[in-house]
Amino acid sequence: MTVTATRPPKAAHARSRPRSRQGRETLVLMLPALVPVLLFSVGPLVYGMALAFTDARAGRKVTYSFVGLENFANLFQDPDFWSSIVVGLIWAVSVTVLTFLLGLGLALLLNEKLRLRGLARVLAVVPWAMPPVVIGLMWRLVYHADAGILNGILGTDIDWLADFTFVLPAIIVMGVWAGMPQTTVVLLAGLQNIPAELYEAGKIDGAATWQRFRNITLPQLKPVIVAITSLDFVWNFNQFSLVYVLTNGGPGGRTRLPMLFAYEQAFRYGFFGYAASLGVAIMIVVLGLLGVYLWRQMREASS
Amino acid sequence: MKRPLQYAALAVYVVFLAFPLVWLLSTSLKTPREMASTDPSWIPHDPTLANFADAFAEQDLVGAGLRSLGVAVASAVLTVVLALPAAYAMARHRGLMSRMATGWVLVSQVFPFILIIIPLFMVLRNLELTNTLAGLVVVHITFTLPFALWMLQGYVRAVPRELEEAASVDGAGRVRAIVSVVAPLLAPGVVATLLFSFISSWNEFLFALVVLKSPDVMTLPLMLARFTGPEGVARLGPLAAASLMATIPSLIFFAIIQRRLKSGLMAGAVKG
């Protein structure tokens, strides 16, 4: 009687001991990575969100105070803010959609046994490895009014990056070029994970190529598509370097993406508090759109 | 019937992907006189390597390249040193901490950088680290760490726990087991993570732009971006040459780790 009564707690005790030792070990192992992450990103992130409610300025000795929602009130009345959000949305949606469609096309081709596939595969990965600054400079050479090749090919005489009509399409083309590799590689990996039996079954049932694509490829690829388009959208909406180098937001703010606007406010004019509120606004826009997109995808998946 | 169409489509892709690269190469081989001509051609009439020599002659560019190299090596090594123990813990003991670390990896993708850059800039300023390469290394480590952690824990997970335990049973201590059994199997993954961190730092622009102000500490991407002024077409040749050279390190390293990166990204993409 007494033996059976005392055993269970003892066993539980013995089992919990290594677990707590394991916990301590985990903590010690995590610490070297945890300290810089807490100190230099989680901490600043929280602080940054707090700054959005202050009138902080760039100067070292400047004191600042809590101003409530004043920054946001100013933001909503600032036409430059709205135009940067509009430009940002046009850019991010166009680049994401075009990158996805072109990337899917290329992935489908690379999945076939075609000659030249090796070359295309190498080329499709190169932009991924290039420094964004070099990509921006390279496209500047392409679009250059006098020395650029685009005017040479088309026989036109357009200053692409100074033209109000053409500048946004011009940077979108560069964005697609720069974004295609990652998207293509991820989609290709997704395609290669689709079991071949599904296609064989489809063939036996007499499904045509298009039907097989619609009823097998797309549904099977869905999780990968949702993941990569979401990531692409967030990355594109937060894009800075490519466009900074190519146009610096010009002409006349036509390509001033939200991050370029925020950078200018913070580091050219020194309005830290205002720029932080802009960061919060950008985050809300991104999370909101992402939330709606993912929610719709999930609802579709469950119905 | 179907094949020719596919080849045509593939050719269009190849042209689209290749033409800016070819143009960059072509520009880098042209003489200033040819650059000034109003009728640009694909193939340089009088190919020259002078632009590469000119780019090297620019003191700033070589110095900036060396600084970039230093920052990238330091960031890569420190990132892996800091991430390795944590990656081991994440892979072997799945608890609250591991889940939080995974969560942070995902969250770090969504936040607008501006929210972190401003306060980070203020922190660095208090530590007297703005306008220093050490400050930039700190920033690069912080921002490479999440993905490096993610990659590394995948590689640790791929080393069977049984191997480690078997070594312990054979009388090797825990540390010995890790050093002599886990470490060799993990080496390729560590190299891949090192190279990935190197490329991230070598290519990085925005943080460098915020942290570094004076030309004598600027890294290569900053110098390249400054290189194009309103001087017209005369300096485009050397600029193209310098751009090409700046791409070589990341291109080589990327070629080595490409496959591994793909699998890492896939794991992340599907789980995300």
Coordinates of C-alpha atoms in Angstrom, one line a residue:
Chain A
M1 CA 0.0 0.0 0.0
T2 CA 2.5 2.5 1.1
V3 CA 4.8 1.6 -1.8
T4 CA 2.2 2.3 -4.5
A5 CA 1.2 5.5 -2.8
T6 CA 4.7 7.0 -2.8
R7 CA 5.8 5.9 -6.2
P8 CA 3.9 8.1 -8.5
P9 CA 5.1 11.4 -7.0
K10 CA 8.7 10.1 -6.9
A11 CA 8.6 9.2 -10.6
A12 CA 7.1 12.5 -11.4
H13 CA 9.8 14.2 -9.5
A14 CA 12.5 12.3 -11.2
R15 CA 11.1 13.1 -14.6
S16 CA 10.7 16.8 -13.9
R17 CA 14.2 17.2 -12.8
P18 CA 15.9 16.7 -16.1
R19 CA 13.3 18.8 -17.7
S20 CA 14.2 21.8 -15.6
R21 CA 17.8 21.1 -16.2
Q22 CA 17.0 21.0 -19.9
G23 CA 15.2 24.3 -19.5
R24 CA 18.2 25.9 -17.9
E25 CA 20.4 24.4 -20.7
T26 CA 18.1 25.9 -23.3
L27 CA 18.3 29.3 -21.7
V28 CA 22.1 29.2 -21.5
L29 CA 22.4 28.1 -25.1
M30 CA 19.9 30.7 -26.3
L31 CA 21.4 33.6 -24.3
P32 CA 24.2 34.6 -26.8
A33 CA 21.6 35.0 -29.6
L34 CA 18.9 36.3 -27.3
V35 CA 20.8 39.3 -25.9
P36 CA 21.6 41.0 -29.3
V37 CA 18.0 40.3 -30.5
L38 CA 16.4 41.8 -27.4
L39 CA 18.9 44.7 -27.2
F40 CA 19.0 45.6 -30.9
S41 CA 15.7 44.5 -32.3
V42 CA 12.9 43.7 -29.9
G43 CA 13.8 46.6 -27.6
P44 CA 14.2 49.2 -30.4
L45 CA 11.0 47.9 -32.0
V46 CA 8.9 48.6 -28.8
Y47 CA 10.8 51.9 -28.3
G48 CA 10.1 52.8 -32.0
M49 CA 6.4 52.2 -31.6
A50 CA 6.5 54.4 -28.5
L51 CA 8.3 57.1 -30.4
A52 CA 5.3 57.4 -32.7
F53 CA 3.4 59.1 -29.9
T54 CA 6.2 61.7 -29.2
D55 CA 7.6 64.8 -31.0
A56 CA 11.1 63.3 -31.0
R57 CA 13.7 65.0 -33.2
A58 CA 17.1 63.9 -34.6
G59 CA 19.3 66.1 -32.3
R60 CA 21.3 64.5 -29.6
K61 CA 20.3 66.7 -26.7
V62 CA 16.8 67.4 -27.8
T63 CA 14.2 66.6 -25.2
Y64 CA 10.9 65.3 -26.4
S65 CA 7.5 64.8 -25.0
F66 CA 4.4 62.7 -25.3
V67 CA 2.0 64.2 -27.9
G68 CA -0.7 61.5 -28.1
L69 CA -2.1 61.0 -31.6
E70 CA -0.9 64.3 -33.0
N71 CA 1.6 62.6 -35.4
F72 CA -1.1 60.5 -36.8
A73 CA -3.5 63.4 -37.2
N74 CA -0.7 65.2 -39.1
L75 CA 0.0 62.1 -41.1
F76 CA -3.6 61.8 -42.3
Q77 CA -3.6 65.4 -43.5
D78 CA -0.3 65.1 -45.2
P79 CA -0.9 64.6 -49.0
D80 CA 2.7 63.3 -49.3
F81 CA 1.8 60.4 -47.0
W82 CA -1.3 59.4 -49.0
S83 CA 0.6 59.6 -52.3
S84 CA 3.4 57.5 -50.9
I85 CA 0.9 54.9 -49.7
V86 CA -0.8 54.9 -53.1
V87 CA 2.5 54.6 -54.9
G88 CA 3.5 51.9 -52.5
L89 CA 0.4 49.9 -53.1
I90 CA 0.5 50.2 -56.9
W91 CA 4.2 49.2 -56.8
A92 CA 3.8 46.3 -54.3
V93 CA 0.6 44.8 -55.9
S94 CA 1.9 45.1 -59.5
V95 CA 5.3 43.7 -58.7
T96 CA 3.9 40.9 -56.6
V97 CA 1.3 39.9 -59.1
L98 CA 3.6 40.1 -62.1
T99 CA 6.4 38.4 -60.3
F100 CA 4.1 35.6 -59.4
L101 CA 2.6 35.1 -62.9
L102 CA 6.0 35.3 -64.6
G103 CA 7.6 33.2 -61.9
L104 CA 5.0 30.5 -62.2
G105 CA 5.4 30.5 -66.0
L106 CA 9.1 30.1 -65.7
A107 CA 8.9 27.5 -63.0
L108 CA 6.5 25.4 -65.2
L109 CA 9.0 25.7 -68.1
L110 CA 11.9 24.8 -66.0
N111 CA 10.0 21.8 -64.7
E112 CA 9.8 20.4 -68.3
K113 CA 12.7 18.6 -69.9
L114 CA 13.7 21.4 -72.3
R115 CA 17.2 22.2 -73.6
L116 CA 18.6 25.5 -72.5
R117 CA 17.0 24.8 -69.2
G118 CA 20.3 25.0 -67.4
L119 CA 21.1 28.4 -68.8
A120 CA 17.6 29.7 -67.8
R121 CA 18.0 28.2 -64.4
V122 CA 21.3 29.9 -63.8
L123 CA 20.0 33.2 -65.2
A124 CA 16.9 33.0 -63.0
V125 CA 19.1 32.9 -59.9
V126 CA 21.6 35.6 -60.7
P127 CA 19.5 38.6 -59.6
W128 CA 19.0 37.0 -56.2
A129 CA 22.7 37.2 -55.5
M130 CA 23.3 40.7 -56.8
P131 CA 23.6 43.6 -54.4
P132 CA 20.4 45.7 -54.7
V133 CA 22.6 48.8 -55.3
V134 CA 24.1 47.1 -58.3
I135 CA 20.7 46.1 -59.6
G136 CA 19.5 49.7 -59.3
L137 CA 22.7 51.0 -61.0
M138 CA 22.4 48.5 -63.8
W139 CA 18.8 49.5 -64.6
R140 CA 19.9 53.1 -64.5
L141 CA 22.3 52.2 -67.3
V142 CA 19.4 50.5 -69.2
Y143 CA 17.0 53.5 -68.8
H144 CA 19.7 56.2 -69.3
A145 CA 18.3 58.7 -71.8
D146 CA 21.4 59.0 -73.9
A147 CA 23.7 56.1 -73.1
G148 CA 20.8 53.6 -72.3
I149 CA 19.9 50.6 -74.4
L150 CA 16.2 50.9 -74.1
N151 CA 15.9 54.0 -76.2
G152 CA 18.3 52.3 -78.6
I153 CA 16.0 49.2 -78.9
L154 CA 12.8 51.1 -79.2
G155 CA 14.1 54.0 -81.3
T156 CA 12.5 56.4 -78.8
D157 CA 14.0 59.4 -77.1
I158 CA 12.4 59.2 -73.6
D159 CA 14.1 60.0 -70.3
W160 CA 12.4 57.1 -68.6
L161 CA 13.3 57.9 -65.1
A162 CA 12.4 61.6 -65.3
D163 CA 9.1 61.0 -67.1
F164 CA 5.9 61.2 -64.9
T165 CA 4.1 58.6 -67.0
F166 CA 6.8 56.1 -67.5
V167 CA 8.8 56.2 -64.3
L168 CA 6.4 53.9 -62.3
P169 CA 6.2 51.2 -64.9
A170 CA 10.0 51.5 -65.3
I171 CA 10.7 50.7 -61.7
I172 CA 8.0 48.0 -61.6
V173 CA 9.8 46.2 -64.4
M174 CA 13.0 46.4 -62.4
G175 CA 11.2 45.1 -59.3
V176 CA 9.9 42.1 -61.2
W177 CA 13.3 41.4 -62.6
A178 CA 14.8 41.5 -59.2
G179 CA 12.0 39.5 -57.5
M180 CA 11.6 36.7 -60.0
P181 CA 14.4 34.4 -58.9
Q182 CA 13.2 33.8 -55.4
T183 CA 9.6 33.3 -56.4
T184 CA 10.5 31.1 -59.3
V185 CA 12.8 28.9 -57.2
V186 CA 10.2 28.5 -54.5
L187 CA 7.4 27.7 -57.0
L188 CA 9.7 25.3 -58.8
A189 CA 10.5 23.4 -55.6
G190 CA 6.7 23.3 -54.9
L191 CA 6.0 21.9 -58.4
Q192 CA 8.6 19.2 -57.9
N193 CA 6.9 18.1 -54.7
I194 CA 3.6 17.3 -56.4
P195 CA 3.3 13.5 -56.6
A196 CA 3.7 12.3 -60.3
E197 CA 0.9 9.8 -59.6
L198 CA -1.7 12.6 -59.6
Y199 CA -0.8 13.6 -63.1
E200 CA -0.8 9.9 -64.3
A201 CA -4.3 9.5 -62.8
G202 CA -5.3 12.7 -64.5
K203 CA -4.1 11.5 -67.9
I204 CA -5.9 8.2 -67.5
D205 CA -9.1 10.1 -66.7
G206 CA -8.5 12.0 -70.0
A207 CA -7.8 15.4 -68.5
A208 CA -6.3 17.9 -71.0
T209 CA -3.2 19.9 -70.1
W210 CA -5.1 22.9 -69.0
Q211 CA -7.5 20.8 -66.9
R212 CA -4.5 19.1 -65.3
F213 CA -3.0 22.5 -64.5
R214 CA -6.3 23.8 -63.1
N215 CA -7.3 20.7 -61.1
I216 CA -4.0 19.3 -60.0
T217 CA -1.1 21.8 -60.2
L218 CA -2.9 24.9 -58.8
P219 CA -4.6 23.2 -55.8
Q220 CA -1.5 21.3 -54.9
L221 CA 0.7 24.4 -55.2
K222 CA -1.8 26.6 -53.2
P223 CA 0.0 26.7 -49.8
V224 CA 3.3 27.6 -51.5
I225 CA 1.6 30.2 -53.7
V226 CA -0.1 31.8 -50.6
A227 CA 3.2 31.8 -48.7
I228 CA 5.4 33.3 -51.4
T229 CA 2.9 35.9 -52.6
S230 CA 2.4 37.1 -49.0
L231 CA 6.1 37.3 -48.4
D232 CA 6.7 39.1 -51.7
F233 CA 4.0 41.6 -50.9
V234 CA 5.5 42.5 -47.5
W235 CA 9.0 42.7 -48.9
N236 CA 7.9 44.8 -51.9
F237 CA 5.8 47.2 -49.7
N238 CA 8.9 47.7 -47.5
Q239 CA 11.3 48.0 -50.4
F240 CA 13.9 50.8 -50.2
S241 CA 17.3 50.2 -51.7
L242 CA 16.4 49.4 -55.3
V243 CA 14.2 52.4 -55.8
Y244 CA 16.4 54.7 -53.7
V245 CA 19.3 54.0 -56.1
L246 CA 17.2 54.1 -59.3
T247 CA 15.1 57.2 -58.8
N248 CA 15.5 58.4 -55.2
G249 CA 11.7 58.7 -55.1
G250 CA 11.6 61.2 -58.0
P251 CA 10.5 62.7 -60.2
G252 CA 8.2 64.8 -58.1
G253 CA 7.6 62.0 -55.6
R254 CA 6.2 59.7 -58.4
T255 CA 8.1 56.8 -57.1
R256 CA 8.4 57.8 -53.4
L257 CA 7.6 54.5 -51.7
P258 CA 6.4 54.6 -48.1
M259 CA 9.9 53.6 -46.9
L260 CA 11.6 56.3 -48.9
F261 CA 9.1 58.8 -47.5
A262 CA 9.8 57.6 -43.9
Y263 CA 13.6 57.6 -44.5
E264 CA 13.4 61.2 -45.7
Q265 CA 11.3 62.3 -42.8
A266 CA 13.6 60.7 -40.3
F267 CA 17.1 61.2 -41.6
R268 CA 16.9 64.1 -44.0
Y269 CA 14.5 66.3 -41.9
G270 CA 15.1 64.7 -38.5
F271 CA 11.4 64.2 -37.6
F272 CA 11.9 60.9 -35.7
G273 CA 8.6 60.9 -34.0
Y274 CA 6.7 61.6 -37.2
A275 CA 8.6 58.9 -39.1
A276 CA 7.9 56.4 -36.4
S277 CA 4.2 57.1 -36.6
L278 CA 4.6 56.5 -40.4
G279 CA 6.2 53.2 -39.6
V280 CA 3.3 52.2 -37.4
A281 CA 0.9 53.3 -40.2
I282 CA 2.8 51.2 -42.7
M283 CA 2.8 48.2 -40.4
I284 CA -1.0 48.5 -39.9
V285 CA -1.6 48.7 -43.7
V286 CA 0.7 45.7 -44.3
L287 CA -0.8 43.6 -41.5
G288 CA -4.3 44.6 -42.5
L289 CA -3.9 43.6 -46.1
L290 CA -2.0 40.5 -45.2
G291 CA -4.7 39.5 -42.7
V292 CA -7.5 40.0 -45.3
Y293 CA -5.6 38.0 -47.9
L294 CA -4.8 35.1 -45.6
W295 CA -8.3 35.0 -44.1
R296 CA -9.8 34.8 -47.6
Q297 CA -7.4 32.1 -48.6
M298 CA -8.2 30.1 -45.5
R299 CA -12.0 30.5 -45.9
E300 CA -11.7 29.3 -49.5
A301 CA -9.6 26.4 -48.4
S302 CA -12.2 25.3 -45.8
S303 CA -15.2 25.7 -48.0
Chain B
M1 CA 3.2 21.4 -81.6
K2 CA 3.6 22.3 -77.9
R3 CA 7.4 22.1 -77.7
P4 CA 8.1 25.1 -80.1
L5 CA 5.8 27.3 -78.0
Q6 CA 7.6 26.3 -74.9
Y7 CA 11.0 27.0 -76.4
A8 CA 9.8 30.4 -77.6
A9 CA 8.6 31.2 -74.1
L10 CA 11.8 30.1 -72.5
A11 CA 13.8 32.2 -75.0
V12 CA 11.7 35.3 -74.0
Y13 CA 12.5 34.6 -70.4
V14 CA 16.2 34.2 -71.1
V15 CA 16.3 37.5 -73.0
F16 CA 14.4 39.4 -70.3
L17 CA 16.7 38.0 -67.6
A18 CA 19.9 38.4 -69.5
F19 CA 19.6 41.7 -71.3
P20 CA 20.3 44.1 -68.4
L21 CA 23.3 41.9 -67.4
V22 CA 24.7 41.9 -70.9
W23 CA 24.2 45.7 -71.1
L24 CA 26.1 46.1 -67.8
L25 CA 28.9 44.1 -69.2
S26 CA 28.9 45.9 -72.5
T27 CA 29.0 49.3 -70.8
S28 CA 31.9 48.3 -68.6
L29 CA 33.9 47.5 -71.8
K30 CA 33.3 50.8 -73.6
T31 CA 35.6 53.7 -74.0
P32 CA 34.4 57.1 -72.7
R33 CA 34.2 58.3 -76.3
E34 CA 31.9 55.5 -77.3
M35 CA 29.7 56.2 -74.2
A36 CA 29.3 59.7 -75.4
S37 CA 28.0 58.7 -78.8
T38 CA 24.2 59.0 -79.2
D39 CA 23.7 55.7 -80.8
P40 CA 24.5 53.0 -78.1
S41 CA 25.3 49.6 -79.4
W42 CA 25.3 46.1 -77.8
I43 CA 28.8 45.2 -78.8
P44 CA 31.6 47.7 -77.9
H45 CA 33.4 48.9 -81.0
D46 CA 36.6 49.2 -79.3
P47 CA 36.5 47.0 -76.2
T48 CA 38.8 48.1 -73.3
L49 CA 39.5 47.0 -69.8
A50 CA 40.5 50.6 -68.9
N51 CA 37.2 51.1 -66.9
F52 CA 38.2 48.3 -64.6
A53 CA 41.6 49.9 -64.1
D54 CA 39.9 53.2 -63.5
A55 CA 37.6 51.7 -60.9
F56 CA 40.6 50.3 -59.1
A57 CA 42.4 53.6 -59.3
E58 CA 39.6 55.3 -57.4
Q59 CA 41.1 55.1 -53.9
D60 CA 37.6 55.3 -52.3
L61 CA 36.3 52.2 -54.1
V62 CA 39.2 49.9 -53.2
G63 CA 39.1 51.1 -49.6
A64 CA 35.3 50.7 -49.5
G65 CA 35.7 47.2 -50.9
L66 CA 38.1 46.3 -48.1
R67 CA 35.8 47.8 -45.5
S68 CA 32.9 45.9 -46.9
L69 CA 34.9 42.7 -46.8
G70 CA 35.9 43.3 -43.1
V71 CA 32.3 44.1 -42.1
A72 CA 30.9 41.1 -43.9
V73 CA 33.5 38.6 -42.5
A74 CA 33.1 39.9 -39.0
S75 CA 29.3 39.9 -39.2
A76 CA 29.2 36.4 -40.7
V77 CA 31.5 34.8 -38.1
L78 CA 29.9 36.5 -35.1
T79 CA 26.4 35.7 -36.4
V80 CA 27.2 32.0 -36.6
V81 CA 29.0 32.0 -33.3
L82 CA 26.0 33.6 -31.6
A83 CA 23.4 31.5 -33.4
L84 CA 24.9 28.1 -33.2
P85 CA 24.2 27.3 -29.5
A86 CA 20.7 28.7 -29.9
A87 CA 20.1 26.7 -33.0
Y88 CA 21.2 23.6 -31.2
A89 CA 18.8 24.3 -28.4
M90 CA 15.9 25.1 -30.8
A91 CA 16.4 21.8 -32.7
R92 CA 16.9 19.5 -29.7
H93 CA 14.7 20.9 -27.0
R94 CA 11.4 22.0 -28.4
G95 CA 9.9 24.2 -25.7
L96 CA 8.5 27.7 -25.3
M97 CA 11.8 29.3 -26.0
S98 CA 12.1 27.5 -29.4
R99 CA 8.6 28.5 -30.3
M100 CA 9.2 32.1 -29.4
A101 CA 12.4 32.1 -31.5
T102 CA 10.6 30.7 -34.5
G103 CA 7.9 33.3 -34.0
W104 CA 10.4 36.1 -34.0
V105 CA 11.9 34.8 -37.2
L106 CA 8.5 35.2 -38.9
V107 CA 7.7 38.5 -37.2
S108 CA 11.0 40.0 -38.2
Q109 CA 10.0 39.6 -41.9
V110 CA 6.9 41.8 -41.5
F111 CA 8.0 44.9 -39.6
P112 CA 8.8 48.0 -41.5
F113 CA 12.5 48.6 -41.0
I114 CA 12.0 52.3 -40.2
L115 CA 10.4 51.3 -36.9
I116 CA 13.6 49.6 -35.8
I117 CA 16.1 51.9 -37.5
I118 CA 15.3 55.1 -35.7
P119 CA 15.5 53.7 -32.2
L120 CA 18.5 51.5 -33.1
F121 CA 20.2 54.6 -34.5
M122 CA 19.6 56.3 -31.1
V123 CA 21.0 53.3 -29.2
L124 CA 24.1 53.3 -31.4
R125 CA 24.5 57.0 -30.9
N126 CA 24.4 56.5 -27.1
L127 CA 27.1 53.8 -27.5
E128 CA 29.2 56.1 -29.7
L129 CA 28.9 53.5 -32.5
T130 CA 27.3 55.6 -35.3
N131 CA 29.6 56.3 -38.2
T132 CA 31.7 53.3 -37.2
L133 CA 32.1 49.9 -38.9
A134 CA 31.7 48.2 -35.5
G135 CA 28.2 49.8 -35.3
L136 CA 27.4 48.5 -38.7
V137 CA 28.6 45.0 -37.7
V138 CA 26.2 45.1 -34.7
V139 CA 23.3 46.0 -36.9
H140 CA 24.1 43.4 -39.6
I141 CA 24.4 40.7 -36.9
T142 CA 21.0 41.6 -35.5
F143 CA 19.3 41.5 -38.8
T144 CA 20.9 38.3 -40.1
L145 CA 20.5 36.4 -36.9
P146 CA 16.8 35.3 -37.3
F147 CA 17.3 33.7 -40.7
A148 CA 20.7 32.3 -39.7
L149 CA 19.1 30.7 -36.7
W150 CA 16.4 29.3 -38.9
M151 CA 18.9 27.8 -41.3
L152 CA 21.1 26.4 -38.6
Q153 CA 18.4 24.7 -36.6
G154 CA 17.3 22.9 -39.8
Y155 CA 20.8 21.5 -40.2
V156 CA 21.0 20.5 -36.5
R157 CA 17.7 18.7 -36.9
A158 CA 19.0 16.8 -39.8
V159 CA 21.8 15.2 -37.6
P160 CA 20.1 12.2 -36.0
R161 CA 19.9 12.5 -32.3
E162 CA 20.6 8.8 -32.1
L163 CA 24.2 9.4 -33.3
E164 CA 24.8 11.8 -30.5
E165 CA 23.3 9.4 -28.0
A166 CA 25.3 6.4 -29.4
A167 CA 28.5 8.3 -28.9
S168 CA 27.5 9.1 -25.3
V169 CA 26.8 5.4 -24.7
D170 CA 30.2 4.5 -26.1
G171 CA 31.7 6.6 -23.3
A172 CA 32.2 9.9 -24.9
G173 CA 31.0 12.8 -22.7
R174 CA 28.2 15.0 -23.9
V175 CA 30.6 17.7 -25.1
R176 CA 32.9 15.2 -26.8
A177 CA 29.9 13.7 -28.5
I178 CA 28.9 17.0 -29.9
V179 CA 32.5 18.0 -30.9
S180 CA 33.4 14.7 -32.6
V181 CA 30.1 13.5 -33.9
V182 CA 27.7 16.4 -34.4
A183 CA 30.3 19.1 -35.5
P184 CA 31.6 17.3 -38.6
L185 CA 28.1 16.5 -39.8
L186 CA 27.1 20.1 -39.2
A187 CA 30.1 21.6 -40.9
P188 CA 28.5 22.0 -44.4
G189 CA 25.4 23.7 -42.9
V190 CA 27.6 26.0 -40.9
V191 CA 29.6 27.0 -44.0
A192 CA 26.3 27.6 -45.9
T193 CA 25.1 29.9 -43.1
L194 CA 28.4 31.7 -43.0
L195 CA 28.2 32.4 -46.7
F196 CA 24.6 33.4 -46.5
S197 CA 25.4 35.9 -43.7
F198 CA 28.4 37.2 -45.6
I199 CA 26.3 37.9 -48.7
S200 CA 23.6 39.6 -46.7
S201 CA 26.1 41.9 -45.1
W202 CA 28.1 42.5 -48.3
N203 CA 25.0 43.5 -50.2
E204 CA 23.3 45.5 -47.5
F205 CA 22.5 49.1 -48.2
L206 CA 19.8 50.8 -46.1
F207 CA 21.4 50.3 -42.6
A208 CA 24.8 51.3 -43.9
L209 CA 23.2 54.4 -45.3
V210 CA 21.8 55.3 -41.9
V211 CA 24.8 54.3 -39.7
L212 CA 27.7 55.5 -41.9
K213 CA 28.0 59.2 -42.7
S214 CA 31.6 60.1 -43.6
P215 CA 33.2 58.8 -46.9
D216 CA 36.2 57.4 -45.1
V217 CA 34.1 54.7 -43.4
M218 CA 31.6 54.0 -46.2
T219 CA 31.1 50.4 -47.4
L220 CA 31.1 49.4 -51.1
P221 CA 27.3 49.7 -51.8
L222 CA 27.3 53.3 -50.4
M223 CA 30.3 54.3 -52.5
L224 CA 28.7 52.8 -55.6
A225 CA 25.5 54.7 -55.0
R226 CA 27.5 57.9 -54.5
F227 CA 29.5 57.2 -57.6
T228 CA 26.8 58.4 -60.0
G229 CA 26.6 62.1 -59.7
P230 CA 25.4 64.6 -62.2
E231 CA 28.7 64.3 -64.1
G232 CA 27.0 62.8 -67.1
V233 CA 28.1 59.7 -69.1
A234 CA 31.8 59.9 -68.6
R235 CA 31.9 57.9 -65.4
L236 CA 29.3 55.3 -66.4
G237 CA 32.0 53.0 -67.7
P238 CA 34.0 52.7 -64.5
L239 CA 30.7 52.6 -62.6
A240 CA 29.6 49.5 -64.6
A241 CA 33.0 47.9 -64.1
A242 CA 32.9 48.6 -60.3
S243 CA 29.4 47.2 -60.1
L244 CA 30.4 44.0 -61.9
M245 CA 33.3 43.5 -59.5
A246 CA 31.1 44.2 -56.5
T247 CA 28.8 41.4 -57.6
I248 CA 31.5 38.7 -57.9
P249 CA 31.9 37.7 -54.3
S250 CA 28.2 37.3 -53.6
L251 CA 27.7 35.5 -56.9
I252 CA 30.4 32.9 -56.2
F253 CA 29.2 32.3 -52.7
F254 CA 25.6 32.2 -53.8
A255 CA 26.5 29.6 -56.4
I256 CA 27.9 27.4 -53.6
I257 CA 24.9 27.6 -51.2
Q258 CA 22.1 28.0 -53.7
R259 CA 20.7 24.5 -53.3
R260 CA 20.8 24.6 -49.5
L261 CA 19.2 28.0 -49.4
K262 CA 16.4 26.7 -51.5
S263 CA 15.6 23.9 -49.1
G264 CA 15.8 26.3 -46.2
L265 CA 13.5 28.8 -47.8
M266 CA 11.1 26.0 -48.7
A267 CA 10.8 24.8 -45.2
G268 CA 10.2 28.3 -44.0
A269 CA 7.7 29.1 -46.8
V270 CA 5.6 26.0 -46.3
K271 CA 5.5 26.3 -42.5
G272 CA 4.9 30.1 -42.6

